[in-house]
PDB file of C-alpha atoms in Angstrom:
ATOM      1  CA  MET A   1      -7.170 143.049 -99.821  1.00 46.00           C
ATOM      2  CA  PHE A   2      -9.877 140.509 -99.774  1.00 48.00           C
ATOM      3  CA  ASN A   3     -11.782 139.364 -96.555  1.00 51.00           C
ATOM      4  CA  PHE A   4     -14.766 137.864 -98.247  1.00 49.00           C
ATOM      5  CA  PHE A   5     -15.792 135.548 -95.440  1.00 49.00           C
ATOM      6  CA  SER A   6     -16.003 138.016 -92.459  1.00 48.00           C
ATOM      7  CA  ASN A   7     -19.548 136.907 -91.992  1.00 48.00           C
ATOM      8  CA  LYS A   8     -19.051 134.648 -88.823  1.00 45.00           C
ATOM      9  CA  SER A   9     -22.637 133.391 -89.086  1.00 51.00           C
ATOM     10  CA  LYS A  10     -21.555 131.107 -91.835  1.00 81.00           C
ATOM     11  CA  THR A  11     -18.709 128.879 -92.661  1.00 93.00           C
ATOM     12  CA  PRO A  12     -17.953 128.692 -96.586  1.00 95.00           C
ATOM     13  CA  ALA A  13     -17.985 125.550 -98.316  1.00 97.00           C
ATOM     14  CA  GLU A  14     -14.443 124.350 -99.092  1.00 97.00           C
ATOM     15  CA  LEU A  15     -13.634 123.988-102.608  1.00 98.00           C
ATOM     16  CA  CYS A  16     -13.297 120.223-103.904  1.00 98.00           C
ATOM     17  CA  PHE A  17     -10.441 121.381-106.135  1.00 98.00           C
ATOM     18  CA  GLY A  18      -7.262 123.583-106.024  1.00 98.00           C
ATOM     19  CA  THR A  19      -6.297 123.818-109.643  1.00 98.00           C
ATOM     20  CA  ASP A  20      -8.440 125.947-111.919  1.00 98.00           C
ATOM     21  CA  ILE A  21      -8.277 125.038-115.511  1.00 98.00           C
ATOM     22  CA  HIS A  22     -10.765 127.766-116.935  1.00 98.00           C
ATOM     23  CA  CYS A  23     -10.400 131.396-116.366  1.00 98.00           C
ATOM     24  CA  HIS A  24      -9.628 134.663-118.051  1.00 98.00           C
ATOM     25  CA  ILE A  25      -6.865 136.333-116.150  1.00 98.00           C
ATOM     26  CA  VAL A  26      -4.165 136.783-118.720  1.00 98.00           C
ATOM     27  CA  PRO A  27      -4.102 140.560-118.954  1.00 98.00           C
ATOM     28  CA  GLY A  28      -5.262 142.463-122.019  1.00 98.00           C
ATOM     29  CA  ILE A  29      -5.697 139.772-124.504  1.00 98.00           C
ATOM     30  CA  ASP A  30      -9.425 138.662-124.339  1.00 98.00           C
ATOM     31  CA  ASP A  31     -12.630 139.785-122.563  1.00 98.00           C
ATOM     32  CA  GLY A  32     -11.141 139.037-119.108  1.00 98.00           C
ATOM     33  CA  ALA A  33      -8.744 141.011-116.901  1.00 98.00           C
ATOM     34  CA  PRO A  34      -7.729 144.302-118.733  1.00 98.00           C
ATOM     35  CA  ASP A  35      -4.345 144.798-117.107  1.00 98.00           C
ATOM     36  CA  ALA A  36      -1.778 143.119-114.827  1.00 98.00           C
ATOM     37  CA  GLU A  37      -2.929 144.773-111.621  1.00 98.00           C
ATOM     38  CA  ASN A  38      -6.618 143.925-111.991  1.00 98.00           C
ATOM     39  CA  ALA A  39      -5.532 140.276-112.962  1.00 98.00           C
ATOM     40  CA  ALA A  40      -3.413 140.047-109.817  1.00 98.00           C
ATOM     41  CA  ASP A  41      -6.468 141.432-107.702  1.00 98.00           C
ATOM     42  CA  ILE A  42      -8.723 138.666-109.332  1.00 98.00           C
ATOM     43  CA  ILE A  43      -6.058 135.962-108.327  1.00 98.00           C
ATOM     44  CA  GLU A  44      -5.854 137.102-104.812  1.00 98.00           C
ATOM     45  CA  GLY A  45      -9.610 136.740-104.707  1.00 98.00           C
ATOM     46  CA  MET A  46      -9.563 133.304-106.211  1.00 98.00           C
ATOM     47  CA  GLN A  47      -6.748 132.336-103.582  1.00 98.00           C
ATOM     48  CA  SER A  48      -9.056 133.556-100.953  1.00 97.00           C
ATOM     49  CA  PHE A  49     -11.590 130.769-101.470  1.00 97.00           C
ATOM     50  CA  GLY A  50      -9.126 128.061-102.215  1.00 97.00           C
ATOM     51  CA  ILE A  51      -7.440 128.143-105.704  1.00 98.00           C
ATOM     52  CA  ARG A  52      -3.903 127.152-105.334  1.00 98.00           C
ATOM     53  CA  ARG A  53      -2.906 126.722-108.912  1.00 98.00           C
ATOM     54  CA  ILE A  54      -3.915 128.376-112.180  1.00 98.00           C
ATOM     55  CA  ILE A  55      -3.761 127.208-115.728  1.00 98.00           C
ATOM     56  CA  ALA A  56      -5.446 130.165-117.553  1.00 98.00           C
ATOM     57  CA  SER A  57      -7.484 129.664-120.592  1.00 98.00           C
ATOM     58  CA  PRO A  58      -7.429 132.789-122.934  1.00 98.00           C
ATOM     59  CA  HIS A  59     -10.093 132.675-125.746  1.00 98.00           C
ATOM     60  CA  VAL A  60      -9.092 131.648-129.145  1.00 98.00           C
ATOM     61  CA  THR A  61     -11.617 132.414-131.609  1.00 98.00           C
ATOM     62  CA  GLN A  62     -11.500 133.337-135.173  1.00 98.00           C
ATOM     63  CA  VAL A  63     -11.395 137.180-135.960  1.00 97.00           C
ATOM     64  CA  THR A  64     -12.086 138.282-132.328  1.00 97.00           C
ATOM     65  CA  PHE A  65      -9.279 136.687-130.170  1.00 98.00           C
ATOM     66  CA  GLU A  66      -6.854 134.888-132.549  1.00 98.00           C
ATOM     67  CA  ASN A  67      -4.413 134.276-129.562  1.00 98.00           C
ATOM     68  CA  ASP A  68      -1.427 132.341-129.809  1.00 98.00           C
ATOM     69  CA  ASN A  69       1.978 132.091-127.704  1.00 98.00           C
ATOM     70  CA  SER A  70       3.079 135.396-129.274  1.00 98.00           C
ATOM     71  CA  THR A  71       0.281 137.339-127.705  1.00 98.00           C
ATOM     72  CA  ILE A  72      -0.324 135.346-124.481  1.00 98.00           C
ATOM     73  CA  GLU A  73       3.344 134.870-123.216  1.00 98.00           C
ATOM     74  CA  PRO A  74       4.346 138.711-123.056  1.00 98.00           C
ATOM     75  CA  ALA A  75       0.944 139.357-121.367  1.00 98.00           C
ATOM     76  CA  LEU A  76       1.541 136.547-118.874  1.00 98.00           C
ATOM     77  CA  ALA A  77       4.971 137.820-118.176  1.00 98.00           C
ATOM     78  CA  MET A  78       3.557 141.070-117.151  1.00 98.00           C
ATOM     79  CA  LEU A  79       1.150 139.348-114.781  1.00 98.00           C
ATOM     80  CA  HIS A  80       4.090 137.256-113.359  1.00 98.00           C
ATOM     81  CA  ALA A  81       5.897 140.533-112.665  1.00 98.00           C
ATOM     82  CA  GLU A  82       3.051 141.951-110.827  1.00 98.00           C
ATOM     83  CA  LEU A  83       2.549 138.861-108.777  1.00 98.00           C
ATOM     84  CA  ASP A  84       6.385 138.821-107.978  1.00 98.00           C
ATOM     85  CA  ARG A  85       5.967 142.521-106.984  1.00 98.00           C
ATOM     86  CA  ARG A  86       3.273 141.577-104.312  1.00 98.00           C
ATOM     87  CA  GLY A  87       5.235 138.513-103.081  1.00 98.00           C
ATOM     88  CA  ASN A  88       2.608 136.188-104.507  1.00 98.00           C
ATOM     89  CA  ASN A  89       4.251 132.821-105.634  1.00 98.00           C
ATOM     90  CA  ILE A  90       1.050 131.029-106.929  1.00 98.00           C
ATOM     91  CA  GLU A  91       1.768 128.994-110.110  1.00 98.00           C
ATOM     92  CA  VAL A  92       0.154 130.481-113.058  1.00 98.00           C
ATOM     93  CA  LEU A  93       0.391 128.693-116.443  1.00 98.00           C
ATOM     94  CA  HIS A  94      -1.664 128.959-119.422  1.00 98.00           C
ATOM     95  CA  SER A  95      -3.290 126.767-122.133  1.00 98.00           C
ATOM     96  CA  ALA A  96      -6.243 128.173-124.151  1.00 98.00           C
ATOM     97  CA  GLU A  97      -9.936 127.844-124.527  1.00 98.00           C
ATOM     98  CA  TYR A  98     -10.472 127.063-128.346  1.00 98.00           C
ATOM     99  CA  ARG A  99     -13.802 127.906-130.108  1.00 98.00           C
ATOM    100  CA  ILE A 100     -14.333 125.101-132.650  1.00 98.00           C
ATOM    101  CA  ASP A 101     -14.186 127.052-135.775  1.00 98.00           C
ATOM    102  CA  GLU A 102     -12.099 127.255-139.115  1.00 98.00           C
ATOM    103  CA  LEU A 103      -9.157 128.761-136.910  1.00 98.00           C
ATOM    104  CA  PHE A 104      -9.191 125.938-134.633  1.00 98.00           C
ATOM    105  CA  HIS A 105      -9.113 123.377-137.413  1.00 98.00           C
ATOM    106  CA  GLN A 106      -6.282 125.220-138.995  1.00 98.00           C
ATOM    107  CA  ARG A 107      -4.108 125.186-135.948  1.00 98.00           C
ATOM    108  CA  LEU A 108      -5.184 121.566-135.273  1.00 98.00           C
ATOM    109  CA  GLU A 109      -3.813 120.544-138.598  1.00 98.00           C
ATOM    110  CA  ASN A 110      -0.548 122.785-138.205  1.00 98.00           C
ATOM    111  CA  ASN A 111       0.177 121.226-134.640  1.00 97.00           C
ATOM    112  CA  GLU A 112      -0.104 124.721-133.196  1.00 98.00           C
ATOM    113  CA  LEU A 113      -2.458 124.053-130.258  1.00 98.00           C
ATOM    114  CA  MET A 114      -1.663 125.399-126.840  1.00 98.00           C
ATOM    115  CA  LEU A 115      -2.478 122.285-124.548  1.00 98.00           C
ATOM    116  CA  LEU A 116      -3.234 121.543-120.892  1.00 98.00           C
ATOM    117  CA  PRO A 117      -0.597 119.118-119.384  1.00 98.00           C
ATOM    118  CA  ASN A 118      -0.795 115.581-120.396  1.00 98.00           C
ATOM    119  CA  ASN A 119      -2.402 116.568-123.711  1.00 98.00           C
ATOM    120  CA  HIS A 120      -5.699 117.656-122.660  1.00 98.00           C
ATOM    121  CA  ILE A 121      -7.307 120.396-124.724  1.00 98.00           C
ATOM    122  CA  LEU A 122     -10.109 122.819-123.670  1.00 98.00           C
ATOM    123  CA  ILE A 123     -12.697 123.351-126.633  1.00 98.00           C
ATOM    124  CA  GLU A 124     -15.995 125.198-126.751  1.00 98.00           C
ATOM    125  CA  ASN A 125     -19.070 124.866-128.893  1.00 98.00           C
ATOM    126  CA  SER A 126     -20.858 127.986-130.419  1.00 97.00           C
ATOM    127  CA  PHE A 127     -23.636 129.014-128.243  1.00 97.00           C
ATOM    128  CA  ILE A 128     -25.945 129.015-131.099  1.00 97.00           C
ATOM    129  CA  GLN A 129     -25.638 125.406-132.413  1.00 97.00           C
ATOM    130  CA  GLU A 130     -23.637 122.345-131.992  1.00 98.00           C
ATOM    131  CA  PRO A 131     -20.503 122.281-134.366  1.00 97.00           C
ATOM    132  CA  TRP A 132     -21.051 120.254-137.447  1.00 95.00           C
ATOM    133  CA  ASN A 133     -19.525 116.838-137.098  1.00 95.00           C
ATOM    134  CA  LEU A 134     -18.639 117.082-133.394  1.00 98.00           C
ATOM    135  CA  ASP A 135     -18.452 113.334-133.006  1.00 98.00           C
ATOM    136  CA  ASN A 136     -15.951 112.895-135.756  1.00 98.00           C
ATOM    137  CA  LEU A 137     -13.784 115.812-134.307  1.00 98.00           C
ATOM    138  CA  VAL A 138     -13.900 114.125-130.904  1.00 98.00           C
ATOM    139  CA  PHE A 139     -12.586 110.844-132.437  1.00 98.00           C
ATOM    140  CA  ASP A 140      -9.856 112.696-134.458  1.00 98.00           C
ATOM    141  CA  LEU A 141      -8.560 114.464-131.295  1.00 98.00           C
ATOM    142  CA  GLN A 142      -8.397 111.114-129.494  1.00 98.00           C
ATOM    143  CA  LEU A 143      -6.627 109.513-132.643  1.00 98.00           C
ATOM    144  CA  ARG A 144      -4.193 112.311-132.316  1.00 98.00           C
ATOM    145  CA  GLY A 145      -3.346 111.310-128.725  1.00 98.00           C
ATOM    146  CA  LEU A 146      -5.318 114.520-127.224  1.00 98.00           C
ATOM    147  CA  VAL A 147      -7.926 114.350-124.410  1.00 98.00           C
ATOM    148  CA  PRO A 148     -10.691 116.737-125.408  1.00 98.00           C
ATOM    149  CA  ILE A 149     -12.587 118.557-122.708  1.00 99.00           C
ATOM    150  CA  LEU A 150     -15.739 120.468-123.540  1.00 99.00           C
ATOM    151  CA  ALA A 151     -16.044 123.875-121.602  1.00 98.00           C
ATOM    152  CA  HIS A 152     -19.289 124.492-119.725  1.00 98.00           C
ATOM    153  CA  PRO A 153     -21.591 122.025-121.635  1.00 98.00           C
ATOM    154  CA  GLU A 154     -24.373 123.406-119.282  1.00 98.00           C
ATOM    155  CA  ARG A 155     -24.429 126.785-121.058  1.00 98.00           C
ATOM    156  CA  TYR A 156     -25.519 125.215-124.585  1.00 98.00           C
ATOM    157  CA  ALA A 157     -29.258 125.803-124.357  1.00 97.00           C
ATOM    158  CA  TYR A 158     -29.677 123.562-127.401  1.00 97.00           C
ATOM    159  CA  TYR A 159     -28.945 120.432-125.204  1.00 98.00           C
ATOM    160  CA  SER A 160     -31.720 121.391-122.873  1.00 95.00           C
ATOM    161  CA  LEU A 161     -34.301 119.481-125.150  1.00 92.00           C
ATOM    162  CA  GLN A 162     -31.796 116.735-126.166  1.00 96.00           C
ATOM    163  CA  LYS A 163     -30.131 115.689-122.730  1.00 97.00           C
ATOM    164  CA  ASN A 164     -29.502 112.204-124.173  1.00 97.00           C
ATOM    165  CA  ARG A 165     -26.761 114.118-126.518  1.00 98.00           C
ATOM    166  CA  TYR A 166     -24.762 114.601-123.296  1.00 98.00           C
ATOM    167  CA  ARG A 167     -24.368 110.809-122.628  1.00 98.00           C
ATOM    168  CA  THR A 168     -23.536 110.123-126.334  1.00 98.00           C
ATOM    169  CA  LEU A 169     -20.717 112.597-126.257  1.00 98.00           C
ATOM    170  CA  HIS A 170     -19.409 111.702-122.879  1.00 98.00           C
ATOM    171  CA  ASP A 171     -19.351 108.019-123.788  1.00 98.00           C
ATOM    172  CA  ALA A 172     -17.546 108.961-127.024  1.00 98.00           C
ATOM    173  CA  GLY A 173     -14.570 110.189-124.857  1.00 98.00           C
ATOM    174  CA  LEU A 174     -15.472 113.848-124.598  1.00 98.00           C
ATOM    175  CA  ASN A 175     -14.750 115.111-121.132  1.00 98.00           C
ATOM    176  CA  PHE A 176     -17.119 117.628-119.419  1.00 99.00           C
ATOM    177  CA  GLN A 177     -16.018 120.897-117.497  1.00 99.00           C
ATOM    178  CA  ILE A 178     -18.668 122.731-115.772  1.00 98.00           C
ATOM    179  CA  ASN A 179     -18.301 126.320-114.488  1.00 98.00           C
ATOM    180  CA  LEU A 180     -18.206 127.203-110.812  1.00 98.00           C
ATOM    181  CA  LEU A 181     -20.146 130.465-111.916  1.00 98.00           C
ATOM    182  CA  SER A 182     -22.962 128.140-113.324  1.00 98.00           C
ATOM    183  CA  LEU A 183     -23.429 126.551-109.981  1.00 98.00           C
ATOM    184  CA  ALA A 184     -23.441 130.143-108.557  1.00 98.00           C
ATOM    185  CA  GLU A 185     -26.268 131.041-110.865  1.00 98.00           C
ATOM    186  CA  ALA A 186     -24.099 133.755-112.467  1.00 98.00           C
ATOM    187  CA  TYR A 187     -25.819 133.119-115.806  1.00 97.00           C
ATOM    188  CA  GLY A 188     -29.297 132.146-114.467  1.00 97.00           C
ATOM    189  CA  PRO A 189     -31.271 129.299-112.862  1.00 98.00           C
ATOM    190  CA  ALA A 190     -31.225 127.129-116.209  1.00 98.00           C
ATOM    191  CA  GLU A 191     -27.520 126.806-116.186  1.00 98.00           C
ATOM    192  CA  ARG A 192     -27.451 125.828-112.576  1.00 98.00           C
ATOM    193  CA  SER A 193     -30.128 123.267-113.203  1.00 98.00           C
ATOM    194  CA  MET A 194     -28.274 121.706-116.270  1.00 98.00           C
ATOM    195  CA  ALA A 195     -24.971 121.662-114.116  1.00 98.00           C
ATOM    196  CA  GLU A 196     -26.736 119.895-111.436  1.00 98.00           C
ATOM    197  CA  TYR A 197     -28.276 117.283-114.103  1.00 98.00           C
ATOM    198  CA  LEU A 198     -24.745 116.483-115.217  1.00 98.00           C
ATOM    199  CA  ILE A 199     -23.457 116.105-111.772  1.00 98.00           C
ATOM    200  CA  LYS A 200     -26.173 113.699-110.917  1.00 98.00           C
ATOM    201  CA  GLN A 201     -25.646 111.934-114.190  1.00 98.00           C
ATOM    202  CA  GLY A 202     -21.859 111.373-113.176  1.00 98.00           C
ATOM    203  CA  LEU A 203     -21.113 113.316-116.437  1.00 98.00           C
ATOM    204  CA  VAL A 204     -18.715 115.937-114.759  1.00 98.00           C
ATOM    205  CA  ASP A 205     -14.987 115.361-115.171  1.00 98.00           C
ATOM    206  CA  PHE A 206     -13.562 118.932-114.449  1.00 98.00           C
ATOM    207  CA  ILE A 207     -14.573 122.180-113.098  1.00 98.00           C
ATOM    208  CA  GLY A 208     -13.445 125.587-113.794  1.00 98.00           C
ATOM    209  CA  THR A 209     -14.233 129.060-112.498  1.00 98.00           C
ATOM    210  CA  ASP A 210     -14.501 130.823-115.715  1.00 98.00           C
ATOM    211  CA  ILE A 211     -13.841 134.014-113.776  1.00 98.00           C
ATOM    212  CA  HIS A 212     -13.194 137.119-116.248  1.00 98.00           C
ATOM    213  CA  ARG A 213     -13.542 139.876-113.616  1.00 98.00           C
ATOM    214  CA  LEU A 214     -13.614 140.806-109.957  1.00 98.00           C
ATOM    215  CA  SER A 215     -17.372 140.760-109.806  1.00 98.00           C
ATOM    216  CA  HIS A 216     -17.118 137.067-110.702  1.00 98.00           C
ATOM    217  CA  VAL A 217     -15.101 136.567-107.608  1.00 98.00           C
ATOM    218  CA  GLU A 218     -17.593 138.287-105.432  1.00 98.00           C
ATOM    219  CA  LYS A 219     -20.306 136.022-107.096  1.00 98.00           C
ATOM    220  CA  ILE A 220     -18.565 132.849-106.144  1.00 98.00           C
ATOM    221  CA  LYS A 221     -17.791 134.249-102.585  1.00 98.00           C
ATOM    222  CA  HIS A 222     -21.631 134.493-101.958  1.00 98.00           C
ATOM    223  CA  TYR A 223     -22.118 131.025-103.542  1.00 98.00           C
ATOM    224  CA  LEU A 224     -19.587 129.470-101.266  1.00 98.00           C
ATOM    225  CA  LEU A 225     -21.699 130.448 -98.153  1.00 98.00           C
ATOM    226  CA  SER A 226     -24.574 128.675 -99.403  1.00 97.00           C
ATOM    227  CA  LYS A 227     -26.093 125.193 -98.579  1.00 97.00           C
ATOM    228  CA  ASN A 228     -26.061 124.592-102.524  1.00 98.00           C
ATOM    229  CA  ALA A 229     -22.258 125.016-102.388  1.00 98.00           C
ATOM    230  CA  ARG A 230     -21.790 122.445 -99.557  1.00 98.00           C
ATOM    231  CA  ASN A 231     -23.791 119.825-101.464  1.00 98.00           C
ATOM    232  CA  ASP A 232     -22.221 120.552-104.856  1.00 98.00           C
ATOM    233  CA  MET A 233     -18.682 120.458-103.444  1.00 98.00           C
ATOM    234  CA  LYS A 234     -19.451 116.916-101.771  1.00 98.00           C
ATOM    235  CA  ALA A 235     -20.927 115.626-104.991  1.00 98.00           C
ATOM    236  CA  LEU A 236     -18.131 116.970-107.179  1.00 98.00           C
ATOM    237  CA  ALA A 237     -15.381 115.604-105.008  1.00 98.00           C
ATOM    238  CA  GLU A 238     -16.282 112.095-106.197  1.00 96.00           C
ATOM    239  CA  LEU A 239     -16.186 113.045-109.987  1.00 98.00           C
ATOM    240  CA  ILE A 240     -13.570 115.700-110.904  1.00 98.00           C
ATOM    241  CA  LYS A 241     -10.015 115.266-111.807  1.00 98.00           C
ATOM    242  CA  ASN A 242      -8.741 118.824-111.577  1.00 98.00           C
ATOM    243  CA  ASP A 243      -5.989 117.957-109.103  1.00 98.00           C
ATOM    244  CA  THR A 244      -4.900 114.463-110.522  1.00 97.00           C
ATOM    245  CA  ALA A 245      -5.030 114.850-114.300  1.00 98.00           C
ATOM    246  CA  PHE A 246      -2.302 117.602-114.594  1.00 95.00           C
ATOM    247  CA  VAL A 247       0.417 116.643-112.419  1.00 88.00           C
TER     248      VAL A 247
END
């Protein structure tokens, strides 16, 4: 279905990772893929540019997407059935992307979190302001034996005027996961610039696609044909742990 790289004048950059830990392809449960067929199409597109394993990360946010295993697992089963029908045996697991809100704290206290392998957990800030007491939360998560990963720190505009905050949080044990879509300027030049800054500072531990829809696959395809992509993948290969942290 996908023949994205038919332009013989350019060779796409090779991804420096095969495991995607941040995408929204579990059908019908958040703002990502609407159904199993669409989700399988997205996955085929991801495979075309080098993704070999997926740990999907459905949103878990208070009121809007209060997902848990009871909502995710039946939807994931439908996706697996569609992939089986196509003869596609890619490994697709799930964890979650947790917004730091009251629901998250409740599930943390009740030991109801859906984790990445080896006790890693993907969390996200509000886009409006940093959560109150984030430093203490990072410390608490580590005391519980968890490895916190902050999703797309480059997208929180409030850090642009206090870049030293990145170093403080990272030094405290908060891992950073940037988005491939940020590098592709899917959100705009500011997010790419901030992602570049984090790479140059050596503050990137993981990368995720954050793919929600087929248009995102197309955006990444065009990015991988660019000189920026080749430079980015070379720099990230020395930093990220996507293919080593979750074995």
